PDB file of C-alpha atoms in Angstrom:
ATOM      1  CA  MET A   1       0.000   0.000   0.000  1.00 58.00           C
ATOM      2  CA  ALA A   2       1.302   3.427  -0.910  1.00 63.00           C
ATOM      3  CA  THR A   3       1.353   6.393   1.404  1.00 62.00           C
ATOM      4  CA  LYS A   4       1.268   9.883  -0.082  1.00 56.00           C
ATOM      5  CA  GLU A   5       3.854  11.982   1.703  1.00 56.00           C
ATOM      6  CA  SER A   6       2.999  15.651   1.775  1.00 52.00           C
ATOM      7  CA  ASP A   7       3.521  18.551   4.087  1.00 51.00           C
ATOM      8  CA  GLY A   8       1.668  20.849   1.723  1.00 50.00           C
ATOM      9  CA  GLN A   9       4.934  21.650  -0.038  1.00 56.00           C
ATOM     10  CA  ASN A  10       4.272  20.148  -3.466  1.00 74.00           C
ATOM     11  CA  LEU A  11       5.710  23.165  -5.262  1.00 56.00           C
ATOM     12  CA  ARG A  12       9.458  23.555  -5.519  1.00 58.00           C
ATOM     13  CA  ASP A  13      10.517  26.806  -3.856  1.00 63.00           C
ATOM     14  CA  GLU A  14      11.730  29.773  -5.889  1.00 64.00           C
ATOM     15  CA  ARG A  15      15.198  29.750  -4.319  1.00 67.00           C
ATOM     16  CA  SER A  16      15.674  26.114  -5.286  1.00 60.00           C
ATOM     17  CA  ILE A  17      14.632  26.762  -8.889  1.00 60.00           C
ATOM     18  CA  LYS A  18      17.000  29.754  -9.147  1.00 68.00           C
ATOM     19  CA  TRP A  19      19.863  27.679  -7.726  1.00 60.00           C
ATOM     20  CA  GLN A  20      19.192  24.864 -10.213  1.00 65.00           C
ATOM     21  CA  LEU A  21      19.067  27.290 -13.148  1.00 67.00           C
ATOM     22  CA  ALA A  22      22.286  29.007 -12.061  1.00 68.00           C
ATOM     23  CA  THR A  23      24.053  25.669 -11.636  1.00 70.00           C
ATOM     24  CA  ASP A  24      22.925  24.382 -15.034  1.00 69.00           C
ATOM     25  CA  LEU A  25      23.715  27.667 -16.808  1.00 74.00           C
ATOM     26  CA  ALA A  26      27.214  27.781 -15.311  1.00 74.00           C
ATOM     27  CA  GLU A  27      27.928  24.493 -17.085  1.00 76.00           C
ATOM     28  CA  MET A  28      26.774  25.800 -20.498  1.00 74.00           C
ATOM     29  CA  ASP A  29      28.930  27.679 -23.001  1.00 71.00           C
ATOM     30  CA  ASP A  30      26.219  29.993 -24.353  1.00 69.00           C
ATOM     31  CA  ARG A  31      24.162  31.084 -21.346  1.00 60.00           C
ATOM     32  CA  ASP A  32      21.616  33.127 -23.316  1.00 62.00           C
ATOM     33  CA  ALA A  33      20.859  30.267 -25.686  1.00 66.00           C
ATOM     34  CA  GLY A  34      21.111  27.823 -22.790  1.00 70.00           C
ATOM     35  CA  PHE A  35      18.444  29.386 -20.583  1.00 68.00           C
ATOM     36  CA  PRO A  36      15.466  27.754 -22.350  1.00 69.00           C
ATOM     37  CA  ARG A  37      17.295  24.400 -22.256  1.00 73.00           C
ATOM     38  CA  ALA A  38      18.142  24.784 -18.570  1.00 69.00           C
ATOM     39  CA  ALA A  39      14.564  25.766 -17.713  1.00 59.00           C
ATOM     40  CA  ALA A  40      13.161  22.834 -19.703  1.00 63.00           C
ATOM     41  CA  LYS A  41      15.312  20.417 -17.672  1.00 67.00           C
ATOM     42  CA  ILE A  42      13.476  21.315 -14.454  1.00 60.00           C
ATOM     43  CA  LYS A  43      10.562  18.891 -14.359  1.00 61.00           C
ATOM     44  CA  ASP A  44       9.849  18.811 -10.636  1.00 64.00           C
ATOM     45  CA  VAL A  45       8.369  22.269 -10.027  1.00 66.00           C
ATOM     46  CA  ILE A  46       5.228  20.328  -9.049  1.00 79.00           C
ATOM     47  CA  HIS A  47       6.087  17.078  -7.282  1.00 88.00           C
ATOM     48  CA  TYR A  48       4.552  14.382  -5.134  1.00 92.00           C
ATOM     49  CA  THR A  49       5.992  11.471  -3.175  1.00 93.00           C
ATOM     50  CA  LEU A  50       4.488   8.007  -2.804  1.00 96.00           C
ATOM     51  CA  THR A  51       6.082   5.776  -0.177  1.00 96.00           C
ATOM     52  CA  PHE A  52       5.821   1.981  -0.159  1.00 97.00           C
ATOM     53  CA  ASP A  53       6.668  -0.648   2.454  1.00 95.00           C
ATOM     54  CA  ASP A  54       9.966  -2.282   1.485  1.00 90.00           C
ATOM     55  CA  PRO A  55       8.566  -5.808   0.863  1.00 93.00           C
ATOM     56  CA  GLU A  56       5.875  -4.381  -1.454  1.00 96.00           C
ATOM     57  CA  TYR A  57       8.032  -1.691  -3.027  1.00 98.00           C
ATOM     58  CA  THR A  58       8.637  -3.014  -6.539  1.00 98.00           C
ATOM     59  CA  ASP A  59       5.081  -4.272  -7.066  1.00 98.00           C
ATOM     60  CA  GLY A  60       3.733  -1.034  -5.585  1.00 97.00           C
ATOM     61  CA  VAL A  61       5.769   1.116  -7.967  1.00 98.00           C
ATOM     62  CA  MET A  62       4.541  -0.870 -10.968  1.00 98.00           C
ATOM     63  CA  ARG A  63       0.906  -0.663  -9.777  1.00 97.00           C
ATOM     64  CA  ALA A  64       1.203   3.103  -9.270  1.00 97.00           C
ATOM     65  CA  LEU A  65       2.706   3.698 -12.723  1.00 98.00           C
ATOM     66  CA  ASN A  66       0.067   1.492 -14.360  1.00 97.00           C
ATOM     67  CA  SER A  67      -2.649   3.344 -12.444  1.00 96.00           C
ATOM     68  CA  PHE A  68      -1.430   6.687 -13.822  1.00 96.00           C
ATOM     69  CA  LEU A  69      -1.396   5.254 -17.353  1.00 97.00           C
ATOM     70  CA  GLY A  70      -4.897   3.828 -16.854  1.00 96.00           C
ATOM     71  CA  GLN A  71      -6.146   7.301 -15.922  1.00 95.00           C
ATOM     72  CA  GLY A  72      -4.805   8.815 -19.141  1.00 96.00           C
ATOM     73  CA  TYR A  73      -1.530  10.270 -17.865  1.00 95.00           C
ATOM     74  CA  GLN A  74       1.444  10.073 -20.223  1.00 95.00           C
ATOM     75  CA  LEU A  75       4.834   8.839 -19.015  1.00 96.00           C
ATOM     76  CA  VAL A  76       7.417  11.423 -20.045  1.00 95.00           C
ATOM     77  CA  GLU A  77      10.340   9.865 -18.206  1.00 96.00           C
ATOM     78  CA  VAL A  78      11.104   7.164 -15.639  1.00 97.00           C
ATOM     79  CA  ARG A  79      14.486   7.123 -13.868  1.00 96.00           C
ATOM     80  CA  ASN A  80      15.543   4.326 -11.558  1.00 97.00           C
ATOM     81  CA  LEU A  81      17.599   6.162  -8.945  1.00 95.00           C
ATOM     82  CA  TRP A  82      18.378   2.888  -7.134  1.00 95.00           C
ATOM     83  CA  ARG A  83      20.932   2.144  -9.836  1.00 90.00           C
ATOM     84  CA  ARG A  84      23.176   4.911  -8.515  1.00 81.00           C
ATOM     85  CA  HIS A  85      22.957   3.529  -4.973  1.00 70.00           C
ATOM     86  CA  HIS A  86      26.550   2.331  -4.887  1.00 61.00           C
ATOM     87  CA  GLY A  87      28.547   5.287  -3.649  1.00 62.00           C
ATOM     88  CA  GLY A  88      25.618   6.828  -1.756  1.00 65.00           C
ATOM     89  CA  ARG A  89      24.874   9.552  -4.294  1.00 71.00           C
ATOM     90  CA  GLY A  90      21.596  11.365  -3.772  1.00 83.00           C
ATOM     91  CA  ARG A  91      17.918  10.581  -3.609  1.00 89.00           C
ATOM     92  CA  LEU A  92      16.939   6.923  -3.962  1.00 94.00           C
ATOM     93  CA  GLY A  93      13.784   5.510  -5.493  1.00 96.00           C
ATOM     94  CA  VAL A  94      12.088   5.867  -8.841  1.00 98.00           C
ATOM     95  CA  ARG A  95      11.393   9.295 -10.338  1.00 96.00           C
ATOM     96  CA  ALA A  96       8.505   9.415 -12.800  1.00 97.00           C
ATOM     97  CA  VAL A  97       7.758  12.516 -14.846  1.00 95.00           C
ATOM     98  CA  LEU A  98       4.147  12.510 -16.029  1.00 95.00           C
ATOM     99  CA  ARG A  99       1.952  14.707 -18.178  1.00 92.00           C
ATOM    100  CA  GLN A 100      -1.700  15.248 -17.264  1.00 91.00           C
ATOM    101  CA  PRO A 101      -4.256  14.498 -19.957  1.00 88.00           C
ATOM    102  CA  ALA A 102      -5.488  17.427 -22.076  1.00 84.00           C
ATOM    103  CA  PRO A 103      -6.681  20.096 -21.606  1.00 84.00           C
ATOM    104  CA  LYS A 104      -4.426  20.654 -18.554  1.00 86.00           C
ATOM    105  CA  ASP A 105      -1.321  19.126 -20.132  1.00 84.00           C
ATOM    106  CA  GLN A 106       0.649  19.869 -16.920  1.00 87.00           C
ATOM    107  CA  VAL A 107       3.990  18.098 -16.363  1.00 88.00           C
ATOM    108  CA  PHE A 108       4.792  16.982 -12.809  1.00 91.00           C
ATOM    109  CA  THR A 109       7.084  14.567 -10.981  1.00 92.00           C
ATOM    110  CA  VAL A 110       6.232  11.672  -8.694  1.00 95.00           C
ATOM    111  CA  TYR A 111       8.965  10.259  -6.461  1.00 94.00           C
ATOM    112  CA  LEU A 112       8.273   6.601  -5.627  1.00 97.00           C
ATOM    113  CA  GLU A 113      10.258   5.787  -2.492  1.00 97.00           C
ATOM    114  CA  SER A 114      10.675   3.045   0.067  1.00 97.00           C
ATOM    115  CA  GLU A 115      10.161   3.900   3.730  1.00 96.00           C
ATOM    116  CA  GLU A 116      13.943   3.881   4.208  1.00 95.00           C
ATOM    117  CA  SER A 117      14.691   6.072   1.198  1.00 95.00           C
ATOM    118  CA  ASN A 118      11.985   8.519   2.277  1.00 95.00           C
ATOM    119  CA  TRP A 119      13.642   8.715   5.698  1.00 95.00           C
ATOM    120  CA  ALA A 120      17.007   9.406   4.014  1.00 95.00           C
ATOM    121  CA  VAL A 121      15.541  12.269   1.953  1.00 92.00           C
ATOM    122  CA  ALA A 122      14.180  13.850   5.136  1.00 93.00           C
ATOM    123  CA  ALA A 123      17.486  13.334   6.968  1.00 94.00           C
ATOM    124  CA  ASP A 124      19.465  14.792   4.051  1.00 92.00           C
ATOM    125  CA  THR A 125      17.333  17.898   3.470  1.00 88.00           C
ATOM    126  CA  ALA A 126      19.333  20.166   5.793  1.00 89.00           C
ATOM    127  CA  ILE A 127      22.597  18.977   4.227  1.00 92.00           C
ATOM    128  CA  TYR A 128      21.234  19.614   0.726  1.00 84.00           C
ATOM    129  CA  GLU A 129      20.237  23.150   1.742  1.00 85.00           C
ATOM    130  CA  GLN A 130      23.724  23.795   3.146  1.00 89.00           C
ATOM    131  CA  LEU A 131      25.369  22.494  -0.030  1.00 85.00           C
ATOM    132  CA  ARG A 132      23.528  25.114  -2.068  1.00 80.00           C
ATOM    133  CA  GLY A 133      25.269  27.877  -0.130  1.00 82.00           C
ATOM    134  CA  VAL A 134      28.710  26.345   0.382  1.00 77.00           C
ATOM    135  CA  THR A 135      31.663  28.536  -0.514  1.00 78.00           C
ATOM    136  CA  THR A 136      34.654  26.320   0.309  1.00 92.00           C
ATOM    137  CA  ALA A 137      35.708  23.050  -1.290  1.00 93.00           C
ATOM    138  CA  ARG A 138      36.507  21.547   2.122  1.00 95.00           C
ATOM    139  CA  ARG A 139      33.022  22.267   3.506  1.00 94.00           C
ATOM    140  CA  ARG A 140      31.425  20.874   0.330  1.00 90.00           C
ATOM    141  CA  LYS A 141      33.469  17.675   0.709  1.00 93.00           C
ATOM    142  CA  VAL A 142      32.386  17.248   4.352  1.00 94.00           C
ATOM    143  CA  LEU A 143      28.706  17.777   3.500  1.00 93.00           C
ATOM    144  CA  GLN A 144      28.859  15.420   0.509  1.00 91.00           C
ATOM    145  CA  ALA A 145      30.446  12.732   2.702  1.00 93.00           C
ATOM    146  CA  GLU A 146      27.665  13.103   5.288  1.00 94.00           C
ATOM    147  CA  SER A 147      25.012  12.898   2.565  1.00 92.00           C
ATOM    148  CA  ALA A 148      26.662   9.762   1.147  1.00 92.00           C
ATOM    149  CA  ARG A 149      26.734   8.234   4.642  1.00 93.00           C
ATOM    150  CA  ILE A 150      22.993   8.810   5.083  1.00 94.00           C
ATOM    151  CA  TYR A 151      22.033   7.357   1.702  1.00 93.00           C
ATOM    152  CA  GLY A 152      24.511   4.510   2.238  1.00 91.00           C
ATOM    153  CA  LEU A 153      22.357   3.308   5.155  1.00 92.00           C
ATOM    154  CA  VAL A 154      19.411   2.612   2.834  1.00 93.00           C
ATOM    155  CA  ASP A 155      18.837  -0.963   1.661  1.00 94.00           C
ATOM    156  CA  VAL A 156      17.672  -1.536  -1.904  1.00 94.00           C
ATOM    157  CA  PRO A 157      14.233  -3.218  -1.842  1.00 96.00           C
ATOM    158  CA  PRO A 158      13.997  -6.614  -3.578  1.00 96.00           C
ATOM    159  CA  GLY A 159      13.545  -6.196  -7.338  1.00 96.00           C
ATOM    160  CA  ALA A 160      14.010  -2.406  -7.303  1.00 96.00           C
ATOM    161  CA  MET A 161      17.121  -2.490  -9.497  1.00 95.00           C
ATOM    162  CA  ASP A 162      15.072  -4.236 -12.217  1.00 96.00           C
ATOM    163  CA  ILE A 163      12.528  -1.423 -12.626  1.00 97.00           C
ATOM    164  CA  ARG A 164      13.015  -0.239 -16.190  1.00 96.00           C
ATOM    165  CA  GLU A 165      13.701   3.333 -17.215  1.00 96.00           C
ATOM    166  CA  PHE A 166      11.849   5.235 -19.922  1.00 94.00           C
ATOM    167  CA  PRO A 167      12.615   6.459 -22.525  1.00 93.00           C
TER     168      PRO A 167
END
């Protein structure tokens, strides 16, 4: 059974969007031409999280994705974030980008997490916020190591690595 996690914060905050745009633009050669590309990469302005018990995780993810498809939503992208688990890098779970049926045609993201990975996201939030404002390489390294330690505590649910990506 899935639990919808929400604290009423289903919209990404303005500061976070600005930080993401600045980070992406800094990596591009032509910043003026790159702005539309950088903005188009941000697909989680509206986002939701569904959390599943570990033993039911893989089946629950597949049921949830099939339920969205059955209601007319279009899958834009599915990323299996469990595959980057080794090394403790970032959010774990499955990230699905969906498009609402017409006429709304709104794109949004659903994070499909295990109970453990949802805990890790909550535990890592303060570290993530600090990383956005870090000015020294040493401090960044310390924060990244702590983030990796937190995500390294999360077990991969049975079958999660086999969830296919799209496209």
